[in-house]
Each structure stands twice: as C-alpha cells, then as structure tokens.
C-alpha cells in the first residue's frame, strides 16, 4: 500500500474562533488534512462528513442489504462465534454508562435481532444494544475499513500496538435495532471519537463543554435521555433538581448510512438509533486534545484523593483507585507520553519512519507540534507530582527531566 504524508502547514482561519463553536455539517471529503486539523481538531469542533470517506470500505459494501437492513447472514458467517457486551436499553433512568449489561454470543444476538424485527419491535421484548465490541482486534484477518486521513494521528491506538501498552484497543463496533442507543455521556479519558454509520440512521444530541453541569441532580444522576420527554419521570425522584432544558445549549445531528460524525473532547452526547443500525467508532487522543485529557485526569485525581485520603495515605493505593475510577492513573499516563515522545524524537533525529495504520506517514511539522504539546503537559505533570510528593510513584525509575531536556534540544 502506497504511503501518504499527513502534515500541518499554516494555521487555517476558524469561524467563530473566539466565540461559539457550532458543528460543521456536510464537510467535503476533499478537505485537506491541514484544514481539518485547525478547524476541527485544534478548535475542538464537531463535524459531519456527509459522504465520500467510506466508499471503498468492505463493511459498507457487504454488511448492508439493498433495503438498508443489516446483512445478517454475512455477519453470522464472519463473526458468529465471537461474543460481545449487550445492554438492555428499556431502562429509562440510570447512572451514566451503567445498565443491565451481559455478554452474548453474536449468533444468539443476531437471532434475537431478527426475531425482534419480525415482531414489529414489540415492547414485550427487551431492547438490546450490542456495544463496545472489539471486533477488529478479535478478527484481524477480516477486512472491515480503512482509517481516513483526518483520524490517522491516533496516539491511543498507536500506543496499543506497543508491548508496554497498558491501554486496551479503542476500536469498536456498535449494532442494534431502532430505538436502541447510548445514554448521555462523555467519552473515555475525555478523548475524541469518530463514528461511521455502515447501516441505518442515528440521531445525535451533542452538548458544548460546560452544559453538562446544568443537567445532573443532587445525587449526581445524569439524564439517561437528554430530551424533554424524560422530565416528567425524573420529577418523581425526590432529590431531582428541575432544569429548564430549553435553555441548555445543544446541537442535533442526523447521521445517515455512509456518513461519519466527529465528536471533540469534553462534548457530552447522547445517541439514538432511528433505524436498525451498525456503526464503527474509535476513541483517540493526539496533540490537539492531550492537554484536555491531562486536565481531566488531574481533576479525577483530586476527586479520588478527597474521597479516600481520610482512609489511606499510600500513593500506591491512590493510584490504584484512580485507575479504577478513570481507567488510567498518573504512572500510566507518564508511560504513554514517554512512548509517544520517544517515537517522535527518533523520527526527527535519525529519520525513523513513522507510519499509522499501514498508510499515513507523519510529517515533520506535525511531529514538532506533537512534541511541543507533550512538553507542555509533561511540565505540568512534573510540577503536580513534585507538589504532592508523588514523583517516585509516577516516574521512577525514569527521569522525566531527561526527556524534557531532549525535547527542548530538538525543538
């Protein structure tokens, strides 16, 4: 496969750069990487690619029947013996990211889905949604899709391939009948996400950062359904704080088959399947959102310390608790930064080729920008660790000062 270079040049002008950031809809698939980098990634701005990016994907060509229904027989042939997490969406109020989840064989899930369609989507049957399925890593020999250039600078999945990675694979398949969906949430680590519809239609409600603070009730519950229809139900909870949802800023996107949605860091969102739907998605981090990811981790560390410091004063226990609550702790974050930085330093110093997803080659300017952002985050992480006496627990036996010195030399 011929490699192509992704790089950044001069800064593109961003509309509403100093004010409100509205989604960009109907993006041209001929958009340059540089334009997307500044207008969406760096501006932390959602967007929708209407068409053109998925035309050659095997999944788009084969997983969908002419009547816009899933190709159940092919899915059974390719993945029938696999298993995945299934959530019952019939529950209407729940803690964010919770629910009645269970593991289900793909063959069994497809049998359920076919029966549910034949029943006319009967309310007497459960509404099951298969989500967070690591389909690609479990089936590496099945051709599914190609990563568009706009999403190629993906530190999470770059780090995952390293033997020292403590992260999981963050490439997922979601599929389920109409009416299913994902509750109001922000993506793991405060990461970016992109979601491509193979089959069906989705409705997205997305909320600019900060609007989510106007939605929880006194006990920390979030709206399972961010639409006004849930107000009557929620009002029966004694501790629920009434909200004027009409005053809360949110945007609505309807995503058809063949379209890709990009959700930036810190944007809470909720998704409904308006039709039987199959989609692919990635969660990812890069130089444009690493600072926001770090601030989220630091905020979670403060919350964990406040909660357990009365009972434990050992940093090992605090790091363990942070890992449990957030999915990542300070030491893992440091190892993540170290890995990404070392790769880029090698690329610049000794011209080691840096290629993502067997196709996209990182350019020199992009590499320098990555190192600038790593330096900014690492300096703050080092300061925070020294202030709290966490330095040996986070860094040793490494010396982050040495990495900073080498980054400064290159820059």
XYZ file of C-alpha atoms in Angstrom:
411
model
C 0.000 0.000 0.000
C 1.413 3.393 -1.004
C 2.064 5.695 1.953
C 0.766 9.276 2.038
C 2.022 12.044 4.320
C -0.209 13.918 6.748
C 1.243 17.192 7.950
C 0.265 20.659 9.119
C 1.299 23.889 7.459
C -0.061 27.329 8.219
C -2.978 27.866 10.561
C -6.391 27.923 8.898
C -8.871 30.629 9.832
C -11.632 29.211 12.051
C -15.109 30.669 12.005
C -16.363 31.840 15.418
C -12.896 31.116 16.758
C -13.319 33.494 19.698
C -16.940 32.671 20.351
C -19.455 29.885 19.917
C -18.242 26.694 18.242
C -21.041 25.214 16.129
C -20.749 21.898 14.292
C -19.504 21.883 10.720
C -22.010 19.900 8.646
C -21.641 18.472 5.159
C -17.853 18.551 5.088
C -16.302 17.896 1.707
C -14.266 14.650 1.708
C -11.725 16.609 -0.345
C -10.958 18.763 2.694
C -7.211 18.910 3.335
C -5.757 17.425 6.494
C -4.400 20.854 7.410
C -7.894 22.389 7.231
C -9.400 19.646 9.386
C -6.532 19.892 11.882
C -7.112 23.592 12.605
C -10.873 23.889 12.089
C -11.963 20.740 13.959
C -9.161 19.076 15.949
C -7.440 22.191 17.284
C -10.682 24.174 17.577
C -12.329 21.189 19.346
C -15.256 21.497 16.967
C -17.704 18.719 15.996
C -18.359 17.936 12.364
C -20.179 15.600 9.997
C -18.753 14.195 6.783
C -21.804 13.579 4.622
C -20.254 11.180 2.108
C -17.173 10.009 0.304
C -14.898 8.651 3.044
C -16.348 5.135 3.250
C -16.936 4.227 -0.379
C -14.217 1.572 -0.518
C -14.783 0.026 2.904
C -15.539 -3.733 2.735
C -18.049 -3.323 5.568
C -20.014 -0.633 3.698
C -20.139 -2.774 0.566
C -21.045 -6.086 2.219
C -22.616 -5.588 5.662
C -25.642 -3.735 4.294
C -28.519 -5.143 2.233
C -30.092 -3.068 -0.587
C -33.083 -2.175 1.611
C -30.710 -0.603 4.189
C -31.003 -3.592 6.518
C -28.096 -5.479 8.114
C -26.730 -8.443 6.191
C -27.421 -10.879 8.996
C -26.189 -13.956 7.172
C -22.820 -12.424 6.334
C -22.379 -11.155 9.898
C -23.148 -14.644 11.155
C -20.636 -16.155 8.738
C -17.867 -13.693 9.682
C -18.383 -13.265 13.420
C -20.964 -15.782 14.661
C -18.692 -17.475 17.194
C -17.492 -14.173 18.742
C -19.134 -12.574 21.760
C -19.735 -9.009 22.910
C -21.341 -6.854 25.592
C -25.089 -6.275 25.202
C -27.052 -3.631 27.129
C -30.805 -3.559 27.728
C -31.983 -0.082 26.679
C -35.505 -0.470 28.036
C -34.381 1.039 31.338
C -35.159 4.774 31.205
C -33.230 6.216 34.170
C -29.757 5.067 35.114
C -26.358 6.255 36.179
C -24.208 7.374 33.317
C -22.656 4.383 31.496
C -24.479 1.842 33.651
C -27.228 -0.560 32.705
C -28.189 -4.198 32.556
C -25.145 -5.427 30.635
C -24.324 -9.033 29.786
C -22.056 -10.942 27.423
C -23.794 -12.519 24.455
C -22.721 -14.745 21.572
C -23.012 -12.945 18.206
C -25.085 -15.773 16.718
C -27.526 -15.521 19.621
C -27.685 -11.750 19.327
C -28.428 -11.931 15.589
C -31.210 -14.461 16.287
C -32.690 -12.022 18.823
C -32.403 -9.091 16.404
C -34.149 -10.967 13.568
C -36.963 -12.056 15.926
C -37.307 -8.505 17.239
C -37.677 -7.145 13.689
C -40.262 -9.817 12.847
C -42.257 -8.918 15.966
C -42.581 -5.343 14.744
C -40.230 -4.182 17.538
C -42.611 -5.436 20.204
C -42.499 -3.669 23.568
C -42.868 -7.083 25.166
C -39.316 -7.913 24.123
C -36.125 -6.393 25.558
C -34.399 -3.652 23.560
C -30.843 -4.971 23.311
C -27.890 -2.944 22.010
C -24.529 -4.568 21.248
C -21.786 -2.066 22.027
C -18.055 -1.608 22.651
C -17.327 -4.765 20.667
C -13.607 -5.174 19.902
C -14.478 -6.730 16.569
C -11.345 -5.743 14.659
C -8.792 -6.909 17.217
C -10.663 -10.197 17.652
C -10.910 -10.755 13.880
C -7.695 -9.306 12.403
C -7.994 -11.215 9.134
C -11.438 -9.861 8.263
C -11.219 -6.676 6.123
C -13.566 -4.084 7.608
C -12.496 -0.480 6.894
C -9.641 1.949 6.255
C -8.807 4.834 8.580
C -9.495 8.221 6.925
C -6.507 10.562 6.947
C -8.302 13.004 9.268
C -8.230 10.477 12.116
C -4.797 8.961 11.454
C -2.891 10.771 14.243
C -4.277 8.449 16.910
C -1.951 8.139 19.903
C -4.167 5.659 21.795
C -4.203 3.034 19.084
C -0.565 3.803 18.205
C 0.377 3.084 21.825
C -1.801 -0.012 21.918
C 0.415 -1.829 19.426
C 3.458 -1.407 21.706
C 4.300 -4.303 24.004
C 4.371 -1.945 27.004
C 0.854 -0.639 26.442
C -1.457 -0.750 29.415
C -4.383 0.561 27.361
C -6.868 -1.584 25.533
C -7.814 -1.431 21.883
C -10.204 1.504 21.339
C -11.735 0.410 18.032
C -15.366 -0.637 18.387
C -18.423 -1.937 16.573
C -21.932 -0.982 17.723
C -25.088 -2.541 16.365
C -28.724 -2.778 17.322
C -32.369 -2.289 16.379
C -34.125 1.029 16.053
C -34.881 2.598 19.426
C -31.618 1.427 20.979
C -28.826 3.851 21.777
C -26.214 5.153 24.155
C -27.029 7.204 27.263
C -25.849 10.753 27.941
C -22.071 10.553 28.450
C -18.611 11.888 27.690
C -16.093 9.587 26.027
C -13.403 7.716 27.967
C -10.494 9.905 29.182
C -12.226 12.902 27.613
C -10.958 11.598 24.272
C -12.081 12.407 20.750
C -14.340 9.939 18.992
C -15.396 9.346 15.433
C -18.342 7.186 14.433
C -19.107 5.854 10.948
C -22.564 4.549 10.042
C -22.426 1.347 7.988
C -26.163 0.657 8.155
C -29.104 2.740 9.338
C -29.631 6.199 10.777
C -28.686 7.838 14.096
C -29.848 10.921 15.968
C -27.161 12.738 17.973
C -27.636 15.328 20.693
C -24.287 16.948 21.463
C -23.558 19.494 24.205
C -20.686 22.017 24.278
C -18.331 21.625 27.265
C -19.861 23.034 30.451
C -23.507 22.495 29.527
C -23.465 19.068 31.219
C -23.061 20.780 34.616
C -26.630 22.047 34.290
C -28.078 18.541 33.937
C -27.195 16.377 36.999
C -29.454 16.222 40.019
C -28.342 16.488 43.635
C -27.207 12.848 43.825
C -25.064 13.037 40.706
C -27.516 11.290 38.381
C -27.425 12.341 34.758
C -30.328 12.339 32.365
C -30.451 8.991 30.627
C -32.464 10.712 27.924
C -31.475 14.328 27.327
C -34.797 15.121 25.646
C -37.630 16.899 27.460
C -39.750 13.732 27.425
C -37.911 12.439 30.487
C -38.686 15.432 32.729
C -41.979 14.004 33.976
C -40.319 10.750 35.017
C -37.334 12.418 36.643
C -39.515 14.832 38.584
C -40.779 11.892 40.650
C -37.267 11.442 42.124
C -37.308 13.414 45.401
C -33.774 14.757 45.015
C -34.108 15.693 41.352
C -33.413 19.342 40.574
C -35.743 20.735 37.932
C -33.979 22.103 34.868
C -35.173 24.282 32.028
C -33.794 22.072 29.270
C -34.846 24.558 26.610
C -32.164 26.955 27.850
C -29.358 24.403 27.633
C -27.205 24.681 24.514
C -27.199 21.536 22.419
C -26.968 20.588 18.764
C -28.809 17.891 16.843
C -27.240 15.860 14.067
C -28.984 13.199 11.984
C -26.413 10.778 10.602
C -27.272 8.596 7.603
C -25.546 5.437 6.373
C -22.213 6.299 4.759
C -21.625 9.355 6.981
C -19.052 9.980 9.735
C -19.517 12.096 12.873
C -16.569 13.591 14.768
C -17.145 14.352 18.487
C -14.479 16.538 20.159
C -13.066 16.257 23.678
C -15.364 17.156 26.538
C -18.567 17.274 24.472
C -21.242 15.196 26.227
C -23.591 13.474 23.842
C -26.423 11.001 23.504
C -27.220 8.800 20.516
C -30.431 7.093 19.370
C -30.723 4.579 16.542
C -33.623 5.761 14.385
C -33.363 2.590 12.289
C -31.620 -0.755 12.634
C -28.026 0.399 12.721
C -24.411 -0.791 12.552
C -21.556 1.628 13.154
C -17.783 1.640 13.669
C -16.020 4.017 16.033
C -12.646 4.930 17.537
C -11.744 6.773 20.717
C -8.472 8.637 20.271
C -6.051 11.153 21.720
C -3.441 13.259 19.977
C -1.522 16.520 20.353
C -4.646 18.643 19.910
C -6.535 17.255 22.901
C -3.756 15.869 25.145
C -3.924 18.972 27.375
C -7.678 18.470 27.914
C -7.125 14.777 28.637
C -4.463 15.713 31.196
C -6.740 18.261 32.904
C -9.442 15.602 33.151
C -7.009 13.148 34.727
C -5.760 15.761 37.177
C -9.334 16.652 38.139
C -10.165 12.993 38.738
C -7.024 12.578 40.865
C -8.147 15.474 43.082
C -11.587 13.880 43.480
C -10.092 10.470 44.324
C -7.724 11.950 46.907
C -10.543 13.871 48.555
C -12.631 10.703 48.737
C -10.069 8.235 50.126
C -7.302 10.293 51.745
C -9.110 10.021 55.074
C -8.714 6.254 54.923
C -5.388 5.735 53.116
C -2.278 7.837 52.684
C -0.326 5.467 50.472
C 0.196 6.742 46.918
C 0.103 3.215 45.559
C -3.466 2.833 46.829
C -4.409 6.255 45.464
C -3.009 5.390 42.034
C -4.895 2.096 42.145
C -8.127 3.923 42.991
C -7.528 6.424 40.177
C -7.035 3.578 37.717
C -10.305 2.012 38.864
C -12.341 5.227 38.616
C -10.806 6.750 35.474
C -9.287 3.841 33.569
C -5.817 5.385 33.750
C -3.535 6.729 36.504
C -0.586 9.114 36.594
C 2.097 6.459 36.051
C 0.299 5.014 33.027
C -0.202 8.496 31.638
C 3.527 9.189 32.006
C 4.425 5.953 30.207
C 2.001 6.912 27.442
C 3.619 10.348 26.989
C 7.090 8.817 27.127
C 6.306 6.300 24.392
C 4.801 8.864 22.016
C 7.642 11.335 22.649
C 10.398 8.749 22.082
C 8.919 7.706 18.750
C 8.809 11.319 17.539
C 12.298 12.094 18.772
C 13.616 9.112 16.823
C 11.687 10.246 13.769
C 13.273 13.712 13.870
C 16.797 12.778 14.953
C 17.538 9.664 12.937
C 14.738 9.772 10.343
C 12.901 6.679 11.623
C 9.768 6.342 9.501
C 6.522 6.881 11.412
C 3.500 5.365 9.666
C -0.013 4.881 11.060
C -2.477 2.185 10.006
C -0.092 0.993 7.242
C -0.888 4.083 5.156
C -0.469 7.509 6.744
C 3.031 8.886 7.257
C 3.573 11.633 9.841
C 5.181 14.820 8.535
C 7.957 16.823 10.195
C 5.823 19.811 11.242
C 3.232 17.511 12.781
C 5.983 15.733 14.711
C 7.298 19.030 16.096
C 3.791 20.116 17.093
C 3.294 16.794 18.911
C 6.486 17.332 20.908
C 5.516 20.901 21.808
C 2.245 19.686 23.302
C 3.904 16.773 25.116
C 6.377 19.223 26.641
C 3.567 21.465 27.895
C 1.710 18.567 29.521
C 4.816 16.911 30.928
C 5.983 20.120 32.610
C 2.624 20.398 34.374
C 2.571 16.697 35.298
C 6.078 17.017 36.755
C 5.095 20.100 38.750
C 1.949 18.385 40.050
C 3.814 15.211 41.050
C 6.501 17.169 42.924
C 3.911 19.297 44.727
C 2.124 16.197 46.023
C 5.226 14.062 46.744
C 4.084 11.616 44.054
C 7.268 11.863 41.982
C 8.732 8.423 42.833
C 5.384 6.690 42.374
C 4.758 8.302 38.980
C 8.186 8.394 37.343
C 10.810 6.155 38.919
C 12.978 4.571 37.634
C 12.589 7.088 34.762
C 13.721 10.700 34.838
C 11.194 12.991 33.078
C 13.713 15.852 33.278
C 15.909 13.935 30.817
C 13.038 13.618 28.348
C 12.226 17.320 28.665
C 15.873 18.172 28.010
C 15.922 16.073 24.830
C 12.630 17.574 23.614
C 13.979 21.078 24.195
C 17.130 20.244 22.239
C 15.130 19.085 19.235
C 12.692 21.990 19.367
